[in-house]
CSV table of C-alpha atoms in Angstrom, one decimal:
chain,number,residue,atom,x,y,z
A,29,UNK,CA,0.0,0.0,0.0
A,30,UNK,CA,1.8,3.2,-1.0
A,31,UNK,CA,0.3,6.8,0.1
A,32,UNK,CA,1.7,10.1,-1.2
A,33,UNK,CA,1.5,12.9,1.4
A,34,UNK,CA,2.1,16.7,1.2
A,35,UNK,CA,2.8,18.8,4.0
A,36,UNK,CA,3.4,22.7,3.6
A,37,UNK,CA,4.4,24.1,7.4
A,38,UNK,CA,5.9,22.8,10.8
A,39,UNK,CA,2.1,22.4,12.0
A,40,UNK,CA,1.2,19.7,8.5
A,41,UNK,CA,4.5,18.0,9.3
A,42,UNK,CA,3.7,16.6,12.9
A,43,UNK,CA,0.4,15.9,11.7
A,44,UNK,CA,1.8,14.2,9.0
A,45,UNK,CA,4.4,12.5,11.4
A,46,UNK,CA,1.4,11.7,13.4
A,47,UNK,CA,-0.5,9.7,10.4
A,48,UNK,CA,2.2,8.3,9.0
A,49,UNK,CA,3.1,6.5,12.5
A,50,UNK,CA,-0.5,5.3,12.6
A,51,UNK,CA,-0.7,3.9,9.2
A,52,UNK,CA,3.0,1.9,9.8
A,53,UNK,CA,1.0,0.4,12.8
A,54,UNK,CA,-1.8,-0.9,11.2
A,55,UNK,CA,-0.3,-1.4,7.9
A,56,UNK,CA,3.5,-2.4,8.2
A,57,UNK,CA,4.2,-2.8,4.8
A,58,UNK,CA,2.7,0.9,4.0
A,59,UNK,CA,5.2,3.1,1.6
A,60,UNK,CA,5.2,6.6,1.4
A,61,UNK,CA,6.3,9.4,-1.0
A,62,UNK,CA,5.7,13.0,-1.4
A,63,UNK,CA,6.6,16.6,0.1
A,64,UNK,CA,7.4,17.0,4.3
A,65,UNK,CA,9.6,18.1,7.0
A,66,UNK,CA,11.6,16.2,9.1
A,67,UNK,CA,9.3,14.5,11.0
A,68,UNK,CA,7.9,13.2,8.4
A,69,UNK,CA,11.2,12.2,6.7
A,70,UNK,CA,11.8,10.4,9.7
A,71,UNK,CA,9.1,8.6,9.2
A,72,UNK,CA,10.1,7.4,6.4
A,73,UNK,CA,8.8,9.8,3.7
A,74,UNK,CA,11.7,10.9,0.8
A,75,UNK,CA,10.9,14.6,0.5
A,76,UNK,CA,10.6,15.6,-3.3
A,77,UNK,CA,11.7,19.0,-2.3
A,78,UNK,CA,12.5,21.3,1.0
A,79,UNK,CA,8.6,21.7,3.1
A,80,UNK,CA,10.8,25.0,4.0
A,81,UNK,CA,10.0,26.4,0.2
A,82,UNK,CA,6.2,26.2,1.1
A,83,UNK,CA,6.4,28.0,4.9
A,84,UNK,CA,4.3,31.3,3.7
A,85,UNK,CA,1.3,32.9,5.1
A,86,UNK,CA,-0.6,35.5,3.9
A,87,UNK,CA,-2.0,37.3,0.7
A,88,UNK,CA,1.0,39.8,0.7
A,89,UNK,CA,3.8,37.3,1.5
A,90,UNK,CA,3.0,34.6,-1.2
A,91,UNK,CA,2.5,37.2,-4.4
A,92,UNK,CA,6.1,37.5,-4.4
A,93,UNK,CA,6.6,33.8,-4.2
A,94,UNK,CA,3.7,33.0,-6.8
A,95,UNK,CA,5.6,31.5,-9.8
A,96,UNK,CA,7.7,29.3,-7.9
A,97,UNK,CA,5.3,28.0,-5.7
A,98,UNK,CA,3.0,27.7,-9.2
A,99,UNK,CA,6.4,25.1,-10.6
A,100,UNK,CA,6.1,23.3,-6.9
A,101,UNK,CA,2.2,22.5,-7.7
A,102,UNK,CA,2.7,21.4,-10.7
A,103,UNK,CA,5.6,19.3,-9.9
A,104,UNK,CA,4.4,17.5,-7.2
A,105,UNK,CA,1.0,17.0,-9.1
A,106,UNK,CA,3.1,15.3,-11.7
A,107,UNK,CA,5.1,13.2,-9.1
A,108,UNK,CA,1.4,11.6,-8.2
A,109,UNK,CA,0.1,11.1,-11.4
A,110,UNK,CA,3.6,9.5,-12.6
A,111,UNK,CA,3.3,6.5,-10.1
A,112,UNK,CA,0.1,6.6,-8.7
A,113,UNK,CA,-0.7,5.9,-4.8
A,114,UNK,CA,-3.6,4.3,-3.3
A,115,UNK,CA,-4.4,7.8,-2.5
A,116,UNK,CA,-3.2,11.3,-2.2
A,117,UNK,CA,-3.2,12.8,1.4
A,118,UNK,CA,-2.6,16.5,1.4
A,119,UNK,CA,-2.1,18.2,4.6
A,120,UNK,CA,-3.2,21.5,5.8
A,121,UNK,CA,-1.8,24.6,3.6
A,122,UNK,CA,-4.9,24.5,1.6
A,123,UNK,CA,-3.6,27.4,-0.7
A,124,UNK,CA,-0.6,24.6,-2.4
A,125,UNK,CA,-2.4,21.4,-1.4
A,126,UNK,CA,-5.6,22.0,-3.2
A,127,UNK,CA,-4.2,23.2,-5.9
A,128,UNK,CA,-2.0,19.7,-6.3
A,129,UNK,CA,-5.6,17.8,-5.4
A,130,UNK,CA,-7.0,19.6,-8.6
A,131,UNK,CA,-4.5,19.2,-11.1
A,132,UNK,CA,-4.2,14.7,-9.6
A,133,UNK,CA,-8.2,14.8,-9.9
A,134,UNK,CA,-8.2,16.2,-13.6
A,135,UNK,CA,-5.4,13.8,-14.4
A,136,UNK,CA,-6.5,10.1,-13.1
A,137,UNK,CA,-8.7,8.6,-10.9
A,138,UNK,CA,-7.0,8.9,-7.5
A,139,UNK,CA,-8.8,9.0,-4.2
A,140,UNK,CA,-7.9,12.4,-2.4
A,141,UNK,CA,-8.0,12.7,1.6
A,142,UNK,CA,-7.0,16.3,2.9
A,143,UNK,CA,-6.3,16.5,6.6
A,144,UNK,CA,-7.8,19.7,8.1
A,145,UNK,CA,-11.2,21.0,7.4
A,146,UNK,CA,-10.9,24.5,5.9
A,147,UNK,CA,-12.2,27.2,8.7
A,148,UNK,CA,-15.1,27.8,6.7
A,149,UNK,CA,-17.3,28.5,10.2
A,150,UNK,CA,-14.7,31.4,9.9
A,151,UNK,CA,-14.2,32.8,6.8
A,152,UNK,CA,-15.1,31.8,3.1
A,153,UNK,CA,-17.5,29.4,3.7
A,154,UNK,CA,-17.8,28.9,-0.1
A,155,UNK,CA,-14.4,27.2,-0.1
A,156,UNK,CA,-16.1,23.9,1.0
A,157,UNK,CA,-18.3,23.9,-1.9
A,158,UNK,CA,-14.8,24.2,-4.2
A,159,UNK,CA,-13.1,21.9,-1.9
A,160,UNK,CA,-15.7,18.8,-2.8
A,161,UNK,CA,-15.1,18.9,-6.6
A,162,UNK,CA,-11.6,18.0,-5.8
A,163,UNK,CA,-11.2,16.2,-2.1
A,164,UNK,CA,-13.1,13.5,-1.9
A,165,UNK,CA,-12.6,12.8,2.5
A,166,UNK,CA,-11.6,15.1,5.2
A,167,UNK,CA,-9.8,14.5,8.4
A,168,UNK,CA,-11.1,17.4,10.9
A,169,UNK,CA,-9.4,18.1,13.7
A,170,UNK,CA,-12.6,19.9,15.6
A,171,UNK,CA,-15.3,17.8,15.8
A,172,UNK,CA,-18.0,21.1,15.0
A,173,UNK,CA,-16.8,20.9,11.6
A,174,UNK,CA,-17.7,17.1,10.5
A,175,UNK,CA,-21.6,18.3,9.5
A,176,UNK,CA,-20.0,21.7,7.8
A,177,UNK,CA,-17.9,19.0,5.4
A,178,UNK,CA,-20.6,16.5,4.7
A,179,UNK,CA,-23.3,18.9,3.7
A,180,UNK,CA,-21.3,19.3,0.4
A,181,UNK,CA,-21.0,15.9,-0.3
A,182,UNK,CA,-17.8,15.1,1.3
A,183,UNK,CA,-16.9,12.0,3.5
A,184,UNK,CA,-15.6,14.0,6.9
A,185,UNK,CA,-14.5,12.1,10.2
A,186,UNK,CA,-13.4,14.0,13.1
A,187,UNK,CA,-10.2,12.1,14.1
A,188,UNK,CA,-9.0,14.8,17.1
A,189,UNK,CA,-6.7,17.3,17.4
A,190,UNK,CA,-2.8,16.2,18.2
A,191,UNK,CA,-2.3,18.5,21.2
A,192,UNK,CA,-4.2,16.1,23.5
A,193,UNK,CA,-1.2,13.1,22.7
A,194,UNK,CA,1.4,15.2,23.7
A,195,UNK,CA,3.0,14.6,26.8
A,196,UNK,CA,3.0,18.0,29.5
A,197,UNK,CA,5.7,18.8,31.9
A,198,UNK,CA,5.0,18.0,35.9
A,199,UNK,CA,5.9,19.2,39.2
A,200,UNK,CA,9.0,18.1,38.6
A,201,UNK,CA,9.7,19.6,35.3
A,202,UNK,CA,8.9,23.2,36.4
A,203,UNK,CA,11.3,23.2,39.4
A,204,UNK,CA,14.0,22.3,37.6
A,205,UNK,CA,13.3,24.9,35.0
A,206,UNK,CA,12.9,27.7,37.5
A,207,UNK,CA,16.2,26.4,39.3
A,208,UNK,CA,18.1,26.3,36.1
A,209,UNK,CA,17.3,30.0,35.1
A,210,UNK,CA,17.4,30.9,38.6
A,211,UNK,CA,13.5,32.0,38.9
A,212,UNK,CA,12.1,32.0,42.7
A,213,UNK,CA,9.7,30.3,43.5
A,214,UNK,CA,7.6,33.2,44.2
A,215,UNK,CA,8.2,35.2,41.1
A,216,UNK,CA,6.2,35.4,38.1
A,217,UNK,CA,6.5,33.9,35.0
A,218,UNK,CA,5.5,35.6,32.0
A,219,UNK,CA,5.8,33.8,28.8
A,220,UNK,CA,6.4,35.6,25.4
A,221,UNK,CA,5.6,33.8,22.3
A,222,UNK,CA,5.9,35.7,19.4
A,223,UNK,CA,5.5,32.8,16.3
A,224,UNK,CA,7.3,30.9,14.4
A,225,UNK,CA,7.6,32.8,11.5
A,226,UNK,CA,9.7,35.5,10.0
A,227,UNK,CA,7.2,37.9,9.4
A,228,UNK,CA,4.8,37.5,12.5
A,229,UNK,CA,7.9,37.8,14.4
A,230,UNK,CA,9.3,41.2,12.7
A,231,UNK,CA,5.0,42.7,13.2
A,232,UNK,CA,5.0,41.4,16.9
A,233,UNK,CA,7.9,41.7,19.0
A,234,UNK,CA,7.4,45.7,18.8
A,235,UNK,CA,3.9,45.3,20.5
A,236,UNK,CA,4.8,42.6,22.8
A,237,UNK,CA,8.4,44.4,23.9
A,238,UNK,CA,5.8,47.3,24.6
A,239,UNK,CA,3.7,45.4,26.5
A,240,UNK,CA,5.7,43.8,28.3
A,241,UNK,CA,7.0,47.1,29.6
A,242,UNK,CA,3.8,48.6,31.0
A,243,UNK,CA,3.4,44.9,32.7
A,244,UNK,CA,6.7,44.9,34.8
A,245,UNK,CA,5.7,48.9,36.0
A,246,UNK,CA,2.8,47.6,37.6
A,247,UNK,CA,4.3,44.5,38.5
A,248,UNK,CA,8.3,44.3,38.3
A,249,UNK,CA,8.1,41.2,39.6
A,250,UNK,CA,7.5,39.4,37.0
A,251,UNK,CA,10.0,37.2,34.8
A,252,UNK,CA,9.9,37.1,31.1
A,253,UNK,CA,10.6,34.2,29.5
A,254,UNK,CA,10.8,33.7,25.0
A,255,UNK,CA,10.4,30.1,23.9
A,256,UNK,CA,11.6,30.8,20.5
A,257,UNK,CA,11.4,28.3,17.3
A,258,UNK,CA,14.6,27.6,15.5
A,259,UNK,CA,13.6,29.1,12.3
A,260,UNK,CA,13.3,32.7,13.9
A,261,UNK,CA,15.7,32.3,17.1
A,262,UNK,CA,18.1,34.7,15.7
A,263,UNK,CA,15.7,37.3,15.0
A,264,UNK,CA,13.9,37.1,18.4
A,265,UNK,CA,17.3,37.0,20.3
A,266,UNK,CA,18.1,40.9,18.2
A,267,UNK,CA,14.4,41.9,19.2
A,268,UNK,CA,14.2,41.3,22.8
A,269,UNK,CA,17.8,42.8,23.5
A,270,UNK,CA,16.3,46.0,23.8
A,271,UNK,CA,13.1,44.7,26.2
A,272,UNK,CA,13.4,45.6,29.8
A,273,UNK,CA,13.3,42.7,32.5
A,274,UNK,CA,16.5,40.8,31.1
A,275,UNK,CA,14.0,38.6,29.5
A,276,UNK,CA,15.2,34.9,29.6
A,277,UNK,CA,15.8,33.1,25.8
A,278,UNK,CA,15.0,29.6,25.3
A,279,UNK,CA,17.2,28.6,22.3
A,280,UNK,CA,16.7,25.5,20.6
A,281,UNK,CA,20.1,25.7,18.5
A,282,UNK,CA,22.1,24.0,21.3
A,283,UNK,CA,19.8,21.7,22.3
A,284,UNK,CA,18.9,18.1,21.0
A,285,UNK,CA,14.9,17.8,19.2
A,286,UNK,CA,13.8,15.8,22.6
A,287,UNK,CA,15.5,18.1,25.1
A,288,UNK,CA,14.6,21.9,23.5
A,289,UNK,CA,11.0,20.1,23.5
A,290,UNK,CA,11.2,19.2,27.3
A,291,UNK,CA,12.6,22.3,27.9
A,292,UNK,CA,9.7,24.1,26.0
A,293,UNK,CA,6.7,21.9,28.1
A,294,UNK,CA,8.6,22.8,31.1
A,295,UNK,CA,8.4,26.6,30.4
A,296,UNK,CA,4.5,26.3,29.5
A,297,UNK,CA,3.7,24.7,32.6
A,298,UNK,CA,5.9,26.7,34.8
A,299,UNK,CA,4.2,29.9,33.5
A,300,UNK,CA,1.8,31.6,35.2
A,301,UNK,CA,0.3,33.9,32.1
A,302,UNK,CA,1.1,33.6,28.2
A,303,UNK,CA,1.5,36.6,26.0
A,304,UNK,CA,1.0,34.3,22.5
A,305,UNK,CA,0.5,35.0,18.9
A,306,UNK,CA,-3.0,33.6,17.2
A,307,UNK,CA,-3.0,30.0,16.5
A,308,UNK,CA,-2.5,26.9,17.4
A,309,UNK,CA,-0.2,27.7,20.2
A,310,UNK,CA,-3.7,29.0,22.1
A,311,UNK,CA,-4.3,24.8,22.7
A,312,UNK,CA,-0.9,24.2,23.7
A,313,UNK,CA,-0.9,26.7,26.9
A,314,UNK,CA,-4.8,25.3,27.2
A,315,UNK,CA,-2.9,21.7,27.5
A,316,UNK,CA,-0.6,22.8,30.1
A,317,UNK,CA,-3.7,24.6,32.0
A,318,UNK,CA,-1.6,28.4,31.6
A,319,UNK,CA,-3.6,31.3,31.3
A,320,UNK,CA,-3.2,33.4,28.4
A,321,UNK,CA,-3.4,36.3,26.3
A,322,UNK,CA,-3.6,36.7,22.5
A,323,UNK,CA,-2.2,39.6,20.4
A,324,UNK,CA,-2.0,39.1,16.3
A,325,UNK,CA,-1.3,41.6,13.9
A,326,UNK,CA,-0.6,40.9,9.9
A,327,UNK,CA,0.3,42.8,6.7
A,328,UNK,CA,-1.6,45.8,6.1
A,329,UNK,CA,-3.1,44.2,2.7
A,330,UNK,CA,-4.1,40.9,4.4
A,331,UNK,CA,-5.6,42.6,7.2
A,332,UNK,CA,-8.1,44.7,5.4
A,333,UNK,CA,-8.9,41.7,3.0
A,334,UNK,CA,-9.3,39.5,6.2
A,335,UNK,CA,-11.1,41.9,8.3
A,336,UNK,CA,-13.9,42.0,5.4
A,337,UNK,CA,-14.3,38.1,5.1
A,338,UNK,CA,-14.7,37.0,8.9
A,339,UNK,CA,-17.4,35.9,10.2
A,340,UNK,CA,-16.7,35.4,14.0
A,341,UNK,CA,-16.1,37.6,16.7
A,342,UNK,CA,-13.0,35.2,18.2
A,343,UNK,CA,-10.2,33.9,15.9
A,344,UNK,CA,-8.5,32.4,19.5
A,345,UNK,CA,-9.3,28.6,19.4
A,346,UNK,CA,-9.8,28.1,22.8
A,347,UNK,CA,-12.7,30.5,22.8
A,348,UNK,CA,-14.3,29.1,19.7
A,349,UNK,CA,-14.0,25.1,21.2
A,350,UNK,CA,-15.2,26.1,24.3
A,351,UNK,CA,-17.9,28.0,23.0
A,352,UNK,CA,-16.7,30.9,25.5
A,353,UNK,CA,-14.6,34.0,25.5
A,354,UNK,CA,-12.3,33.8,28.0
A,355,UNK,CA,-9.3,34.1,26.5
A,356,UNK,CA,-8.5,38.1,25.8
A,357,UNK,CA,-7.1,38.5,22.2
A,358,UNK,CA,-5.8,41.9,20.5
A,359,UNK,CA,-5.7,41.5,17.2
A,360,UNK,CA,-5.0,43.5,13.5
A,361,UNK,CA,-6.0,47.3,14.6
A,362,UNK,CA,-6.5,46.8,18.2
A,363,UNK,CA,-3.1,45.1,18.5
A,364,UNK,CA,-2.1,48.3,20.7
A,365,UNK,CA,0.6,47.7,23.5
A,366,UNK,CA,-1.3,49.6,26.3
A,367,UNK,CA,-4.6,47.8,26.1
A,368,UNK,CA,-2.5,44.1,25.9
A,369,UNK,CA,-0.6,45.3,28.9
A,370,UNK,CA,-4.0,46.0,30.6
A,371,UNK,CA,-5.5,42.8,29.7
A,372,UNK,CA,-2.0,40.4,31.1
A,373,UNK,CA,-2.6,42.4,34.5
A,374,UNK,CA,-6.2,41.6,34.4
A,375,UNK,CA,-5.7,37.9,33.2
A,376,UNK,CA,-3.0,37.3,36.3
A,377,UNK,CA,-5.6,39.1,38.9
A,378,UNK,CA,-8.2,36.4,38.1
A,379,UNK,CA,-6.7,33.3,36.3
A,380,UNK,CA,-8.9,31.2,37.1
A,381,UNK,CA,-11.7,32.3,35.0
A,382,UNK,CA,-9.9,30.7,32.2
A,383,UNK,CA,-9.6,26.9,33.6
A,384,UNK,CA,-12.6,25.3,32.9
A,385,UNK,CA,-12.9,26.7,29.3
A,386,UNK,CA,-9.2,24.9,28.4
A,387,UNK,CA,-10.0,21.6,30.4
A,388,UNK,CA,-13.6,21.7,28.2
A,389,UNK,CA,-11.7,22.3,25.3
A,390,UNK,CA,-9.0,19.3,25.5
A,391,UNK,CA,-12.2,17.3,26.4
A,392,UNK,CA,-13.7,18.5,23.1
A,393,UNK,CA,-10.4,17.5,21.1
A,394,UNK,CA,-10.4,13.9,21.9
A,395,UNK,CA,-8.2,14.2,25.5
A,396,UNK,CA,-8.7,10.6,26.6
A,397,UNK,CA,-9.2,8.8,23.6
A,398,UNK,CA,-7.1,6.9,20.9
A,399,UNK,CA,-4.0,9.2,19.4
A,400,UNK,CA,-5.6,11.4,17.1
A,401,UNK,CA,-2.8,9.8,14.1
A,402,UNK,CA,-4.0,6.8,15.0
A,403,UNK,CA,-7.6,7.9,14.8
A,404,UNK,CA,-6.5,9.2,11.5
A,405,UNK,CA,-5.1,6.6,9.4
A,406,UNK,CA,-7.6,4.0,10.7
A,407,UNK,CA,-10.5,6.7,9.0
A,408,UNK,CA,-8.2,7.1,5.7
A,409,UNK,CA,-8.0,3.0,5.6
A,410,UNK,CA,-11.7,3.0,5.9
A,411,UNK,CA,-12.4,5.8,3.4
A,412,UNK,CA,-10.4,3.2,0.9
A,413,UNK,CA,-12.2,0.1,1.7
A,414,UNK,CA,-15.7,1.9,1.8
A,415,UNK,CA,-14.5,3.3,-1.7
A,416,UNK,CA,-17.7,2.8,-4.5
A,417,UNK,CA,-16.0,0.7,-7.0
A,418,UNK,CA,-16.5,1.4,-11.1
């Protein structure tokens, strides 16, 4: 059995990871080609290219990008169709992935899985519509959005969201942390998290740096702590030279995969508020029960196109699982340093208003059950043998 499988960002390629390990389990004999990151490759997936090339976001980041991305498409499109797998599994980065779906559909009769729903309960709802003419079953990772796939003829399962398999940091964990960066244990930990990309980094660090500042005049107490990811270490260690606190750099470079990772738990759980960037980080600090803050702001262009299209009045997952809004979030215009500063101080008076909305929201995500890329390949495995034959 041979799957091809195309991953576009860090996020796809765990997922990826994730499936891949769950289809070698039930199927030992399973092969795999296509486009991924490391964890995928060691997995056993031959990358046709670097994932790295395909790491954009945003209207105004990928125009520049659009012709070689465009050669990408059609490449790996052509890598499918060339030796055909039992089906084509394209992962998250619907902008490149659906495009490759299209061109495989038009040229053979392959079976085409993409793993995560498109946030159509977001933005674009007309998306799905598009979506079914090429994808023919979707893996969601909320389970709210099953009955939004199926309505338009697709075949959705809701296999869980890979947060609630990771392992979190324990007692243990955090007081070796605070004793290795020499935190008391009656200080305050205030964790910064910026992104993982070069351009949410270069928009946020200004507005956190700022925010962080009114924070520690109200409370100086506090200690400031920057998880950053390897791709963008560099530029957050140039940003937050200039932030007051001395704030404390977590740098993967030196570290081993396993023990920047422990490292990272360890500072989620030892944290008593999160100043975070939208996305999926939001259900990270909701694993590791720390209270948060959310503070986005994009490209000028993207903003104005975005602000036009949405269609909900949360983008921070937590909130939107939980079907609450508990979790404070700044974002595009009202990204303003003062009003951020104003809502950590708030969040840290009265954490515990956030609690039950994270705990209700792992629960939602499949906390407790089978590993969500278990739960994933046993759906794609059972989207082939419930395939309608010619």
């Amino acid at each position: 059995m041979r799957f091809f499988l195309v991953a576009g960002e860090p996020s796809g390629d765990r997922l990826g990871a994730a499936l891949m390990a769950g289809l070698k389990m039930l199927v030992p004999e399973v092969q795999f080609h296509g486009v991924g990151g490391p964890l995928m490759q060691a997995e056993g997936l031959d990358s046709l290219f670097p994932m790295a090339e395909l790491s954009v976001m945003g209207i105004a980041e990928v125009a520049p990008r659009y012709f070689q991305l465009k050669r990408r498409i059609r490449q790996t499109a052509d890598a499918v169709l060339a030796d055909p797998p039992d089906a084509l599994i394209t992962i998250d980065s619907p902008d490149f992935c659906l495009r490759v779906a299209k061109l495989v559909k038009a040229g053979g009769d392959i079976r085409t899985v993409h793993y995560v729903a498109p946030t159509v309960w977001a933005w674009r709802p007309g998306r799905a519509v598009k979506m079914a003419r090429t994808i023919d079953h979707v893996l969601a990772l909320f389970p709210f959005e099953k009955p939004l796939m199926e309505v338009d003829g697709m075949r959705c399962d809701f296999v869980g969201h890979p947060v609630v398999a990771e392992p979190q940091a324990d007692a243990s964990d955090v007081e070796a942390f605070r004793e290795k960066y020499g935190i008391g244990a009656d200080e305050t930990v205030l964790l910064a998290l910026p992104g993982s990309r070069q351009g949410e980094v270069s928009r946020l660090m200004e507005p956190f740096g700022q925010a962080i500042q009114n924070v520690l005049k109200a409370r100086p107490d506090i200690r400031i702590v920057v998880p950053a990811a390897g791709s963008v270490v560099a530029l957050v260690k140039q940003q937050i030279s200039s932030w007051p606190g001395e704030p404390i750099l977590l740098d993967p470079r030196d570290q081993s995969k396993e023990l920047a990772a422990h490292e990272k738990r360890a500072a989620f759980r030892a944290a008593d508020i999160a100043l975070a960037a939208s996305g999926t980080v939001s259900l990270e600090l909701a694993a590791s029960q720390t209270p948060m803050v959310i503070a986005y702001d994009m490209n000028w262009i993207t903003r104005q196109i975005v602000n036009r299209m949405l269609m909900i009045d949360t983008v921070t997952l937590v909130n939107i699982v939980s079907e609450t809004r508990h979790i404070p979030e700044f974002i595009g215009a009202e990204c303003i340093p003062a009003d951020i500063a104003k809502g950590i101080l708030s969040v840290l008076e009265n954490p515990q208003s956030q609690k039950a909305a994270m705990a209700l929201t792992m629960k939602r995500l499949g906390q407790g059950s089978e590993p969500p890329g278990l739960r994933a390949a046993k759906a794609v495995l059972d989207g082939l043998r419930s395939r309608p034959t010619a």
